[in-house]
XYZ file of C-alpha atoms in Angstrom:
760
model
C -14.786 -65.243 -27.609
C -16.741 -65.731 -24.392
C -15.397 -66.440 -20.897
C -16.650 -67.496 -17.481
C -14.530 -66.072 -14.665
C -14.737 -68.151 -11.502
C -14.728 -65.690 -8.610
C -16.729 -67.247 -5.795
C -13.965 -68.642 -3.571
C -13.602 -67.520 0.042
C -9.794 -67.347 0.052
C -9.738 -68.858 3.543
C -5.949 -69.353 3.527
C -5.534 -65.602 2.915
C -7.459 -64.547 5.998
C -7.524 -62.030 7.582
C -6.745 -60.266 4.282
C -9.935 -61.754 2.824
C -12.164 -61.388 5.882
C -13.890 -58.407 4.287
C -12.515 -58.742 0.755
C -13.279 -61.381 -1.899
C -10.132 -63.056 -3.192
C -10.515 -61.709 -6.785
C -10.386 -58.178 -5.327
C -7.063 -58.797 -3.563
C -4.566 -56.351 -5.008
C -1.325 -57.258 -6.738
C 0.917 -54.207 -7.181
C -1.971 -51.810 -6.801
C -4.635 -53.561 -8.912
C -7.180 -56.304 -8.127
C -6.089 -59.659 -9.538
C -9.404 -59.897 -11.431
C -8.437 -56.812 -13.486
C -5.300 -58.583 -14.705
C -7.445 -61.534 -15.813
C -9.762 -59.185 -17.716
C -6.700 -57.544 -19.306
C -5.597 -60.978 -20.519
C -9.051 -61.797 -21.898
C -9.254 -58.426 -23.649
C -5.823 -58.975 -25.204
C -7.139 -62.203 -26.746
C -10.312 -60.626 -28.165
C -12.831 -61.700 -25.537
C -16.164 -59.915 -26.041
C -18.346 -61.273 -23.210
C -17.462 -62.454 -19.704
C -19.515 -63.619 -16.735
C -18.267 -63.639 -13.140
C -19.498 -66.520 -10.965
C -19.962 -64.978 -7.514
C -20.682 -66.164 -4.001
C -18.418 -64.938 -1.169
C -18.744 -61.111 -0.898
C -19.657 -61.118 -4.579
C -21.404 -57.741 -4.442
C -18.004 -56.056 -3.984
C -16.861 -57.430 -7.340
C -20.085 -56.361 -9.032
C -19.790 -52.871 -7.516
C -16.144 -52.586 -8.641
C -17.152 -53.332 -12.238
C -20.455 -51.449 -12.004
C -20.079 -50.077 -15.546
C -20.511 -53.721 -16.697
C -17.900 -53.138 -19.353
C -14.107 -53.403 -19.249
C -11.755 -52.769 -22.186
C -14.310 -53.869 -24.770
C -15.649 -56.802 -22.716
C -19.342 -56.898 -21.766
C -19.573 -58.078 -18.155
C -22.318 -59.983 -16.373
C -22.587 -61.555 -12.922
C -24.025 -64.884 -11.773
C -24.605 -65.579 -8.051
C -24.753 -68.958 -6.332
C -27.500 -69.000 -3.708
C -26.127 -72.363 -2.568
C -22.669 -73.803 -3.403
C -22.741 -75.474 -6.831
C -19.103 -76.534 -7.230
C -16.768 -75.533 -10.052
C -18.890 -77.071 -12.809
C -22.310 -76.273 -11.359
C -21.602 -72.550 -11.090
C -20.169 -72.438 -14.641
C -23.288 -74.120 -16.044
C -25.537 -71.639 -14.216
C -23.517 -68.713 -15.570
C -23.208 -69.974 -19.151
C -26.968 -70.522 -19.493
C -27.309 -66.826 -20.286
C -25.585 -67.430 -23.649
C -27.805 -70.249 -24.961
C -24.805 -71.933 -26.601
C -25.316 -73.383 -30.055
C -23.888 -76.699 -31.232
C -20.142 -76.447 -31.756
C -19.738 -73.265 -29.692
C -17.053 -73.091 -27.013
C -15.948 -70.704 -24.270
C -13.097 -70.247 -21.804
C -13.265 -70.888 -18.066
C -10.616 -69.045 -16.076
C -9.967 -68.311 -12.422
C -10.544 -64.758 -11.252
C -8.103 -65.115 -8.365
C -4.955 -66.476 -10.034
C -2.358 -64.503 -11.971
C -1.435 -65.760 -15.425
C -0.294 -64.455 -18.814
C -1.157 -67.511 -20.950
C -1.412 -67.308 -24.727
C -5.138 -68.023 -24.832
C -5.334 -67.554 -28.598
C -2.797 -70.342 -29.139
C -4.679 -72.568 -26.689
C -7.949 -72.003 -28.560
C -6.276 -72.800 -31.889
C -4.956 -76.048 -30.401
C -8.428 -76.864 -29.039
C -10.070 -76.366 -32.430
C -7.351 -78.258 -34.317
C -7.467 -81.224 -31.919
C -11.251 -81.581 -32.246
C -11.486 -81.917 -28.469
C -14.711 -81.531 -26.509
C -12.722 -79.842 -23.754
C -9.142 -78.689 -23.255
C -7.331 -78.335 -19.935
C -4.493 -75.803 -19.936
C -1.664 -77.213 -17.823
C 1.486 -75.705 -16.365
C 4.686 -77.264 -14.996
C 5.364 -76.755 -11.265
C 8.268 -77.725 -9.014
C 6.080 -79.020 -6.164
C 2.894 -80.789 -7.381
C 1.624 -81.804 -3.943
C -0.969 -79.012 -3.668
C -2.322 -79.389 -7.196
C -4.225 -81.759 -9.415
C -1.702 -83.414 -11.717
C -2.739 -84.154 -15.305
C -1.483 -87.317 -17.019
C -1.609 -87.122 -20.801
C -0.462 -88.960 -23.911
C -0.182 -87.492 -27.416
C -1.939 -84.326 -26.294
C -4.973 -86.036 -24.732
C -5.681 -86.629 -21.038
C -5.535 -90.218 -19.835
C -5.820 -89.713 -16.095
C -5.463 -87.493 -13.033
C -3.590 -87.565 -9.749
C -5.127 -85.246 -7.172
C -2.636 -83.590 -4.757
C -0.231 -86.550 -4.765
C 2.735 -87.120 -2.501
C 6.182 -86.955 -4.109
C 6.192 -90.742 -4.265
C 2.836 -90.809 -6.053
C 3.486 -87.948 -8.467
C 3.979 -89.201 -12.013
C 3.548 -85.823 -13.724
C 4.694 -82.311 -12.977
C 2.030 -80.708 -15.216
C -0.906 -79.522 -13.151
C -4.437 -78.399 -13.820
C -4.432 -74.567 -13.819
C -8.223 -74.296 -13.736
C -8.207 -72.705 -17.195
C -10.412 -74.685 -19.574
C -11.868 -74.435 -23.055
C -15.281 -76.119 -23.057
C -17.723 -76.997 -25.805
C -21.509 -77.004 -25.568
C -21.348 -80.840 -25.277
C -19.583 -80.588 -21.922
C -22.325 -78.349 -20.510
C -24.882 -81.094 -21.144
C -23.002 -83.386 -18.734
C -23.635 -81.033 -15.803
C -26.975 -81.376 -13.950
C -29.036 -78.281 -13.102
C -28.640 -76.659 -9.669
C -26.437 -79.472 -8.347
C -23.075 -79.480 -6.608
C -20.805 -80.673 -9.455
C -17.062 -80.331 -10.009
C -14.918 -80.504 -13.124
C -12.108 -82.533 -11.556
C -14.326 -84.897 -9.514
C -17.280 -85.362 -11.858
C -17.103 -83.871 -15.357
C -13.602 -84.831 -16.527
C -13.709 -88.417 -15.144
C -17.109 -88.826 -16.821
C -15.639 -87.612 -20.122
C -12.783 -90.138 -19.928
C -15.165 -92.927 -19.031
C -17.506 -92.173 -21.947
C -14.700 -91.721 -24.502
C -15.145 -88.003 -25.071
C -12.070 -86.085 -26.237
C -10.323 -84.301 -23.369
C -7.197 -82.500 -24.569
C -4.242 -81.168 -22.599
C -2.453 -78.004 -23.662
C 0.902 -77.341 -22.007
C 1.530 -73.633 -21.342
C 4.951 -72.179 -20.583
C 3.621 -68.775 -19.555
C 3.385 -67.461 -15.999
C 0.764 -68.902 -13.646
C 0.397 -68.450 -9.900
C -2.571 -69.340 -7.737
C -2.345 -66.764 -4.924
C -3.890 -69.224 -2.486
C -1.685 -68.448 0.515
C 0.496 -65.620 1.770
C 3.711 -67.158 0.445
C 2.416 -67.270 -3.145
C 0.676 -63.884 -2.678
C 4.000 -62.222 -1.907
C 6.004 -64.291 -4.404
C 3.655 -63.354 -7.252
C 4.176 -59.641 -6.597
C 7.954 -60.090 -6.416
C 7.785 -61.885 -9.777
C 5.772 -59.002 -11.218
C 8.354 -56.492 -9.981
C 11.156 -58.559 -11.534
C 9.404 -58.545 -14.916
C 8.590 -62.269 -14.931
C 4.881 -61.638 -15.633
C 3.544 -60.090 -18.817
C 1.081 -57.627 -17.256
C 0.448 -53.912 -16.841
C 0.840 -51.943 -13.624
C 2.459 -48.681 -12.555
C 6.184 -49.401 -12.550
C 7.496 -45.877 -11.962
C 8.624 -45.248 -8.387
C 8.025 -41.611 -7.406
C 11.026 -39.713 -6.027
C 10.853 -39.387 -2.246
C 13.292 -36.999 -0.633
C 15.253 -38.000 2.496
C 14.172 -41.651 2.151
C 15.940 -44.596 0.497
C 13.945 -46.539 -2.103
C 15.637 -49.617 -3.567
C 14.225 -50.951 -6.845
C 12.371 -52.969 -7.852
C 9.407 -52.098 -5.659
C 5.897 -50.746 -6.045
C 4.851 -47.405 -4.537
C 1.227 -46.319 -5.041
C -0.200 -42.814 -5.237
C -0.374 -40.352 -2.335
C 2.226 -42.256 -0.276
C 4.037 -40.219 2.398
C 7.463 -41.413 3.607
C 9.462 -39.841 6.428
C 13.177 -39.037 6.482
C 15.605 -41.891 7.111
C 13.149 -44.600 6.084
C 14.438 -47.458 3.896
C 12.082 -49.316 1.524
C 13.967 -52.312 0.158
C 13.525 -54.214 -3.108
C 10.453 -56.429 -3.260
C 8.223 -54.139 -1.173
C 4.696 -53.303 -2.287
C 3.176 -50.126 -0.825
C -0.394 -49.353 -1.892
C -2.165 -45.975 -2.163
C -2.663 -43.483 0.683
C -0.089 -45.092 2.998
C 1.666 -42.916 5.561
C 5.116 -44.126 6.687
C 6.981 -42.260 9.423
C 10.652 -41.538 9.965
C 13.482 -44.107 10.253
C 11.332 -47.101 9.315
C 12.677 -50.317 7.749
C 10.636 -52.231 5.148
C 11.825 -55.459 3.511
C 9.830 -57.664 1.075
C 6.536 -56.704 2.713
C 3.071 -55.674 1.529
C 1.475 -52.513 2.935
C -2.198 -52.100 1.960
C -4.269 -49.020 1.178
C -4.625 -46.442 3.940
C -2.227 -48.106 6.411
C -0.360 -45.908 8.893
C 3.187 -46.792 10.030
C 4.536 -44.500 12.709
C 8.217 -43.644 13.330
C 10.827 -46.392 13.815
C 8.512 -49.210 12.721
C 9.835 -52.335 11.026
C 8.068 -54.690 8.619
C 10.241 -57.620 7.547
C 8.317 -59.892 5.182
C 4.980 -59.111 6.836
C 1.614 -57.987 5.493
C -0.213 -54.907 6.768
C -3.881 -54.869 5.737
C -6.061 -51.903 4.824
C -6.190 -49.018 7.343
C -4.138 -50.919 9.936
C -1.905 -48.902 12.284
C 1.620 -49.664 13.518
C 2.506 -47.394 16.416
C 6.037 -46.140 17.172
C 8.745 -48.780 17.412
C 6.444 -51.702 16.562
C 7.513 -54.556 14.271
C 5.905 -57.199 12.033
C 8.014 -60.192 10.988
C 8.002 -62.889 8.264
C 4.543 -63.910 7.017
C 2.809 -62.232 9.963
C -0.411 -60.359 9.096
C -1.909 -57.303 10.791
C -5.624 -57.273 9.904
C -7.611 -54.380 8.489
C -8.217 -51.562 10.963
C -6.151 -53.273 13.680
C -3.641 -51.422 15.849
C -0.217 -52.752 16.831
C 0.754 -50.875 19.993
C 3.949 -48.957 20.626
C 7.087 -51.173 20.813
C 5.003 -54.334 20.244
C 5.765 -57.029 17.681
C 4.028 -59.729 15.672
C 6.259 -62.780 15.593
C 6.629 -64.795 12.329
C 3.395 -66.270 10.889
C 1.171 -64.676 13.573
C -2.147 -63.387 12.239
C -4.212 -60.642 13.854
C -7.774 -60.450 12.555
C -9.568 -57.195 11.680
C -10.227 -54.392 14.194
C -8.159 -55.817 17.042
C -5.730 -53.944 19.289
C -2.382 -55.308 20.502
C -1.388 -53.316 23.614
C 1.884 -51.483 24.113
C 5.064 -53.540 24.565
C 3.603 -56.983 23.721
C 5.495 -59.710 21.851
C 2.539 -61.398 20.153
C 3.308 -65.089 19.495
C -0.244 -66.429 18.885
C -3.022 -65.557 16.466
C -5.649 -63.056 17.612
C -8.905 -64.025 15.944
C -11.744 -63.824 18.424
C -12.666 -61.315 21.042
C -14.548 -59.113 18.599
C -14.416 -55.396 19.251
C -17.537 -54.275 21.141
C -20.347 -52.876 19.015
C -19.789 -49.144 18.608
C -21.933 -47.826 15.779
C -24.078 -48.653 12.795
C -22.333 -48.686 9.445
C -23.758 -47.163 6.256
C -26.047 -50.120 5.574
C -27.104 -51.046 9.088
C -25.294 -53.793 11.004
C -22.899 -56.160 9.257
C -20.187 -58.688 10.033
C -19.030 -62.254 9.482
C -21.782 -64.812 9.908
C -21.501 -66.843 13.120
C -18.409 -64.918 14.153
C -19.598 -61.324 14.462
C -23.261 -61.887 13.621
C -24.292 -64.881 15.716
C -27.738 -66.122 16.820
C -26.981 -64.723 20.285
C -26.133 -61.310 18.825
C -29.332 -61.283 16.748
C -31.436 -61.990 19.839
C -29.766 -59.043 21.535
C -30.304 -56.897 18.430
C -34.004 -57.816 18.488
C -34.301 -56.792 22.137
C -32.476 -53.554 21.336
C -34.780 -52.918 18.359
C -37.777 -52.797 20.663
C -36.221 -49.723 22.293
C -36.231 -48.028 18.883
C -39.474 -49.169 17.252
C -41.689 -49.719 20.277
C -44.616 -52.017 19.758
C -44.321 -53.329 16.207
C -41.734 -54.152 13.566
C -41.902 -56.108 10.288
C -39.059 -58.485 9.437
C -37.931 -60.428 6.355
C -34.868 -62.291 5.161
C -33.130 -63.566 2.046
C -32.725 -67.193 1.047
C -30.706 -69.769 3.006
C -30.784 -71.390 6.429
C -28.432 -68.845 7.996
C -30.704 -65.911 7.114
C -33.789 -67.768 8.369
C -32.167 -68.691 11.683
C -30.837 -65.176 12.270
C -34.299 -63.765 11.492
C -35.907 -66.164 13.966
C -33.467 -65.044 16.672
C -34.186 -61.356 15.981
C -37.917 -62.024 16.218
C -37.426 -63.880 19.517
C -35.440 -60.980 20.991
C -38.002 -58.371 19.902
C -40.828 -60.478 21.318
C -38.907 -61.029 24.566
C -38.777 -57.258 25.011
C -42.562 -57.100 24.689
C -42.791 -56.023 21.040
C -45.013 -57.455 18.317
C -43.337 -58.887 15.226
C -44.768 -59.476 11.773
C -42.565 -62.143 10.177
C -42.764 -61.808 6.371
C -40.492 -64.766 5.676
C -38.274 -64.745 2.586
C -39.040 -61.347 1.081
C -36.995 -58.766 -0.809
C -36.214 -55.404 0.771
C -38.403 -53.416 -1.703
C -41.364 -55.710 -0.983
C -40.821 -55.222 2.752
C -40.649 -51.437 2.331
C -43.919 -51.544 0.368
C -45.538 -53.609 3.114
C -44.374 -51.160 5.801
C -46.478 -48.448 4.152
C -49.573 -50.637 4.041
C -49.239 -51.831 7.646
C -48.046 -48.472 8.961
C -45.239 -50.299 10.793
C -42.863 -48.058 12.702
C -39.799 -49.910 11.438
C -38.536 -52.705 9.224
C -35.612 -55.133 9.320
C -34.239 -57.173 6.417
C -31.574 -59.863 6.958
C -29.201 -61.193 4.279
C -26.698 -63.887 5.217
C -23.959 -65.738 3.392
C -20.378 -65.788 4.675
C -21.061 -62.196 5.694
C -24.363 -60.983 7.109
C -26.037 -57.639 6.513
C -28.963 -56.451 8.615
C -30.737 -53.467 7.077
C -32.683 -51.435 9.668
C -34.976 -48.685 8.382
C -37.935 -46.532 9.258
C -41.298 -47.009 7.596
C -41.219 -46.448 3.822
C -37.467 -47.169 3.629
C -36.235 -43.946 5.242
C -32.995 -44.085 7.270
C -32.984 -44.010 11.065
C -32.838 -40.655 12.810
C -29.945 -39.922 15.168
C -32.251 -40.351 18.182
C -33.176 -43.848 16.997
C -29.568 -44.652 16.173
C -28.411 -43.620 19.654
C -31.083 -45.776 21.295
C -30.015 -48.805 19.270
C -26.301 -48.246 19.905
C -26.872 -47.752 23.645
C -28.990 -50.884 23.910
C -26.423 -52.987 22.032
C -23.285 -51.716 23.723
C -24.641 -51.485 27.288
C -27.449 -54.016 27.243
C -29.829 -51.137 27.951
C -33.078 -52.785 26.848
C -36.171 -54.072 28.599
C -37.127 -57.712 29.245
C -40.829 -58.464 29.333
C -42.423 -60.529 32.124
C -43.222 -64.130 31.377
C -46.765 -63.179 30.346
C -45.718 -60.019 28.495
C -43.940 -61.514 25.480
C -45.045 -59.945 22.215
C -46.832 -61.892 19.498
C -44.865 -63.176 16.497
C -47.304 -63.274 13.602
C -46.453 -64.866 10.271
C -47.492 -62.970 7.138
C -47.067 -64.799 3.833
C -48.671 -62.388 1.360
C -45.990 -59.707 1.178
C -44.806 -60.815 -2.272
C -48.413 -60.909 -3.494
C -49.074 -57.369 -2.273
C -45.840 -56.169 -3.856
C -46.794 -57.833 -7.134
C -50.064 -55.896 -7.024
C -48.164 -52.600 -6.733
C -45.914 -53.578 -9.660
C -48.954 -54.584 -11.704
C -50.463 -51.135 -11.153
C -47.157 -49.501 -12.149
C -46.929 -51.604 -15.340
C -50.289 -50.616 -16.858
C -48.792 -49.300 -20.107
C -47.179 -50.453 -23.344
C -43.480 -49.823 -23.828
C -41.653 -49.239 -27.112
C -38.681 -51.303 -25.896
C -38.013 -55.012 -25.511
C -37.283 -54.939 -21.791
C -34.853 -57.246 -19.938
C -33.679 -57.190 -16.342
C -30.199 -57.720 -14.903
C -30.106 -58.300 -11.144
C -28.193 -60.767 -8.976
C -31.105 -61.118 -6.517
C -33.483 -63.959 -7.512
C -36.302 -62.429 -5.441
C -36.155 -59.223 -7.496
C -36.012 -61.172 -10.769
C -39.055 -63.202 -9.735
C -41.046 -60.086 -8.841
C -40.095 -58.422 -12.140
C -41.036 -61.305 -14.449
C -44.770 -60.582 -14.886
C -44.691 -56.751 -15.089
C -41.788 -56.746 -17.545
C -43.441 -59.354 -19.742
C -46.581 -57.230 -19.649
C -44.974 -53.974 -20.817
C -42.265 -55.344 -23.118
C -42.506 -54.976 -26.895
C -41.025 -58.175 -28.444
C -40.182 -56.362 -31.674
C -38.770 -53.249 -30.007
C -35.189 -52.172 -29.394
C -33.544 -53.966 -26.466
C -33.468 -52.101 -23.142
C -31.929 -53.510 -19.967
C -32.945 -52.576 -16.429
C -29.882 -52.986 -14.178
C -30.870 -53.262 -10.510
C -28.520 -53.522 -7.522
C -28.714 -56.606 -5.298
C -30.703 -54.804 -2.586
C -33.272 -53.890 -5.210
C -33.241 -50.242 -4.128
C -31.594 -48.619 -7.174
C -31.867 -48.986 -10.949
C -30.459 -47.774 -14.225
C -31.710 -48.095 -17.811
C -29.375 -49.102 -20.617
C -30.052 -49.113 -24.366
C -26.524 -48.343 -25.571
C -23.424 -46.478 -24.421
C -24.943 -43.282 -25.821
C -28.452 -43.939 -24.501
C -28.481 -44.818 -20.812
C -29.764 -43.371 -17.560
C -28.140 -43.996 -14.190
C -30.001 -43.863 -10.860
C -29.537 -40.095 -10.554
C -30.985 -39.412 -13.994
C -33.925 -41.742 -13.400
C -34.816 -40.005 -10.134
C -34.527 -36.618 -11.872
C -36.750 -37.867 -14.707
C -39.519 -39.077 -12.369
C -39.277 -35.974 -10.133
C -39.511 -33.724 -13.211
C -42.737 -35.466 -14.220
C -44.188 -35.145 -10.706
C -43.393 -31.445 -10.517
C -44.977 -30.881 -13.928
C -48.116 -32.479 -12.490
C -48.091 -30.028 -9.560
C -46.399 -32.031 -6.811
C -43.534 -31.038 -4.528
C -40.771 -33.640 -4.236
C -38.225 -34.854 -1.667
C -34.708 -36.180 -2.270
C -31.679 -37.035 -0.066
C -29.335 -34.196 0.861
C -26.529 -35.558 -1.360
C -28.702 -35.738 -4.482
C -27.484 -33.416 -7.295
C -29.171 -30.019 -7.672
C -30.707 -30.977 -11.032
C -34.023 -31.216 -9.184
C -33.738 -27.583 -8.050
C -33.177 -26.517 -11.645
C -36.265 -28.484 -12.646
C -38.241 -26.921 -9.787
C -37.475 -23.441 -11.139
C -39.206 -24.407 -14.388
C -42.310 -25.732 -12.638
C -42.613 -23.466 -9.605
C -42.628 -26.413 -7.200
C -40.571 -27.045 -4.055
C -37.727 -29.484 -3.415
C -37.297 -30.752 0.144
C -34.156 -32.590 1.248
C -33.894 -35.159 4.029
C -30.786 -36.228 5.927
C -28.982 -39.556 6.160
C -29.102 -39.415 9.958
C -31.365 -36.557 11.017
C -30.151 -34.884 14.225
C -33.417 -33.058 14.898
C -36.837 -32.682 13.308
C -35.701 -30.058 10.794
C -36.244 -32.479 7.884
C -39.548 -33.891 9.185
C -41.539 -32.451 6.278
C -39.058 -33.800 3.745
C -39.193 -37.268 5.309
C -42.991 -37.318 5.285
C -42.982 -36.293 1.639
C -40.301 -38.882 0.764
C -42.473 -41.595 2.350
C -45.052 -40.904 -0.373
C -42.444 -41.371 -3.133
C -41.753 -45.133 -3.175
C -39.536 -44.894 -6.280
C -36.801 -43.349 -4.077
C -36.242 -46.721 -2.381
C -37.387 -49.255 -4.995
C -35.307 -49.760 -8.133
C -37.882 -51.806 -10.042
C -40.679 -49.333 -9.309
C -38.373 -46.453 -10.298
C -37.604 -48.118 -13.646
C -41.305 -48.813 -14.339
C -42.268 -45.227 -13.457
C -39.572 -43.868 -15.778
C -40.536 -46.179 -18.663
C -44.198 -45.235 -18.306
C -43.351 -41.517 -18.463
C -41.252 -42.079 -21.590
C -43.936 -44.225 -23.193
C -46.709 -41.671 -22.611
C -44.519 -38.971 -24.184
C -43.872 -41.146 -27.288
C -40.143 -40.391 -26.952
C -37.024 -42.521 -26.772
C -35.069 -42.674 -23.535
C -32.299 -40.601 -25.103
C -34.723 -37.932 -26.372
C -36.388 -37.604 -22.975
C -33.071 -37.302 -21.167
C -32.201 -34.373 -23.447
C -35.068 -32.425 -21.828
C -33.573 -32.717 -18.352
C -30.963 -30.409 -16.793
C -27.438 -31.683 -17.466
C -25.245 -32.307 -14.442
C -22.386 -34.780 -14.075
C -21.356 -36.285 -10.750
C -18.256 -37.746 -9.086
C -18.504 -39.605 -5.755
C -15.674 -40.795 -3.478
C -14.955 -42.108 -0.006
C -11.832 -41.033 1.912
C -10.523 -42.877 4.979
C -9.500 -40.579 7.817
C -7.687 -41.118 11.115
C -9.083 -38.190 13.079
C -12.542 -37.026 14.173
C -14.409 -35.901 11.024
C -15.661 -32.683 12.631
C -12.086 -31.370 12.783
C -11.940 -31.415 9.006
C -15.534 -30.375 8.342
C -15.381 -27.422 10.748
C -12.304 -26.013 8.997
C -13.759 -26.515 5.527
C -17.071 -24.955 6.593
C -15.445 -21.581 7.338
C -16.980 -19.087 4.946
C -19.050 -21.762 3.164
C -22.687 -22.796 3.276
C -22.523 -25.424 5.991
C -25.728 -27.419 6.615
C -27.026 -29.625 9.408
C -25.371 -32.697 7.883
C -22.049 -32.173 6.156
C -20.592 -29.174 4.356
C -21.296 -27.768 0.889
C -18.369 -26.180 -0.921
C -19.391 -24.135 -3.949
C -22.801 -23.345 -5.384
C -25.590 -25.361 -7.012
C -24.384 -26.888 -10.259
C -20.730 -26.587 -9.299
C -20.211 -27.879 -5.776
C -19.020 -30.654 -3.471
C -20.855 -32.017 -0.443
C -18.693 -33.585 2.274
C -20.443 -35.860 4.758
C -18.993 -38.089 7.443
C -19.599 -41.823 7.471
C -21.798 -43.124 10.291
C -18.769 -44.506 12.138
C -16.664 -41.366 11.684
C -13.863 -43.278 9.944
C -14.209 -41.573 6.587
C -15.696 -38.796 4.478
C -18.057 -39.131 1.530
C -17.531 -36.644 -1.315
C -20.430 -35.878 -3.664
C -19.352 -33.538 -6.475
C -21.518 -32.087 -9.237
C -20.765 -29.930 -12.258
C -21.814 -29.396 -15.863
C -18.959 -31.575 -17.125
C -17.494 -34.843 -15.877
C -13.978 -33.385 -16.022
C -14.941 -30.453 -13.780
C -16.765 -32.699 -11.310
C -13.650 -34.877 -11.052
C -11.440 -31.796 -10.679
C -13.653 -30.506 -7.854
C -13.313 -33.851 -6.092
C -9.540 -33.866 -6.646
C -9.242 -30.370 -5.170
C -11.264 -31.143 -2.039
C -9.511 -34.496 -1.561
C -6.142 -32.724 -1.698
C -7.276 -30.222 0.952
C -8.448 -33.038 3.215
C -5.207 -34.991 2.843
C -3.144 -31.885 3.624
C -5.190 -31.446 6.807
C -4.638 -35.095 7.726
C -0.876 -34.651 7.369
C -0.999 -31.808 9.876
């Protein structure tokens, strides 16, 4: 059985919970709702599933980065422009090349249900229908599409009727069984909906459209009322699903079942957690608090004497002493509710806002974005036209001139928003007297390649959908140094940048051959014959386009299938032949570095890269240099210069081609070649913290081999590197060992130490 999981919705009625989180990743009793849907599909023998993605889709792809879940092979299909419910399904299902008579399931990735899909499929086959709509009975049909049927076949629809116009209480659940015939009704790359276009067309043309009435549980968590109700239903056993039901014993606190308590939750004496509460992982609750039918998200901090009555506290939010959140009020992620303040019923506070001490907040707090403070791990990011506006991009361009001086090269992804934001950045850089080379719509790897050719001092790549991401890098794809970072932060936060005179504006020059030059580099890297039949899996159409010719050139049509998985940025890759024969990004880098060192070259890798390269260097007598994420001085200058000559470090497609060429020349399989390399397993994590990171790192560094960036605990081959995030709000853990179990245990041990320090 195959399935398309629709997961592109913005979840606008769940904001601010979904401001930085796609709706399918919203947790229900500790697990993303999309995992429950995959559990259901697995239970009914689904073998292949494709997510349709748009809003913050990369988070879903990263969550399921193994591309396999309980026996289901996973794939991901992105909408560059909105295609509607039917248009996005057609785009996704094209990967299967459906044969005549084949069918598949369409199901929502952001609704909870426990339907008997096997029974529905049997009914579909028996009825001879071209499509089947699974319906469910609801008490209030006014927010749904009602389905009118006779003798098991649909005769009409009533979309979101009033009570007076409702003639059916069975509604369309958005779960369909579709045949290949239905797919032919949907035009290519066109906004097209099932309810508005496909199903009415089927009725008009006399095609068989069946209705299957399901009595199982179904809840579209479209608003906060249904979001909370669904979790209460789960706690009461009304939903057939799996989650951790055991409530850990907590001394000196009162816990009234049923409720959900995640892992690593701290609760102070005298606190009462009533039935119906959901408390996610890593939550800290103080003394004498009162919680009633509320949802507390991961990493939230509730100080002493706080009260949450039917409210929702988002990830890493803080309630200070004596504060209160009432019915259906929402405290956004990272926001702070001041001492003795309250959120009145239904009030919503968006992310990263602060409500001062002693305030009774009666209105939503949405705008008034927190002032820019620091770059995040990927550059600058935020909601398009809310945080990242044309005005902000002009200011960012002016600030960039303080970092990169005379010249910068700029590109963007597809879409009007990205193009407009790029134009504003270019205008700001020019207005500060700098020269801009505008490369148009170009992928990040192509831009990095161009920066080497043009010897540009910096590069900027802009991606924009509902959320924008501006990647800012040095030439060759290297991260900014701390000096550059400070200049950019100062210019943005204080407006500390220059404005050129009217006759001193810098030139904005358009360059349209970046993709052609990049194709030339890929052509050079693909001058070999491969034993494998090579495919690519990447959600970025620009990367897929660049890969088409070189992969066709090297691929052996009669060879064993090999898939190159590349992340959306195009900067990392992995090779996959089978579960037993695959190489992740770390192994591919090690493979290429091993070959370079055998040929007499020194190599450079990031500080957090596993020490497999040092083990390889011992065999070859060559040197490994490590560069920092945010270099504080020039101590890694040599490593950075060397890394600039190793383009595979920052280009996933080039890395994959280099690795395949090495394997091909050696006349070995991928698995055989990997056997030659040193064996190290890794475990990586990110921990949120609520104190300056140096307090933790300085204590852990005592008696250990501290370095200029982060702290190493242990020795090569059996160690953990701790490094702060750029914004100081968390710690990255990079563990390595000769077994996966030991690497995980090392991470567990260090995480426990950090959490004990945080408690103090």
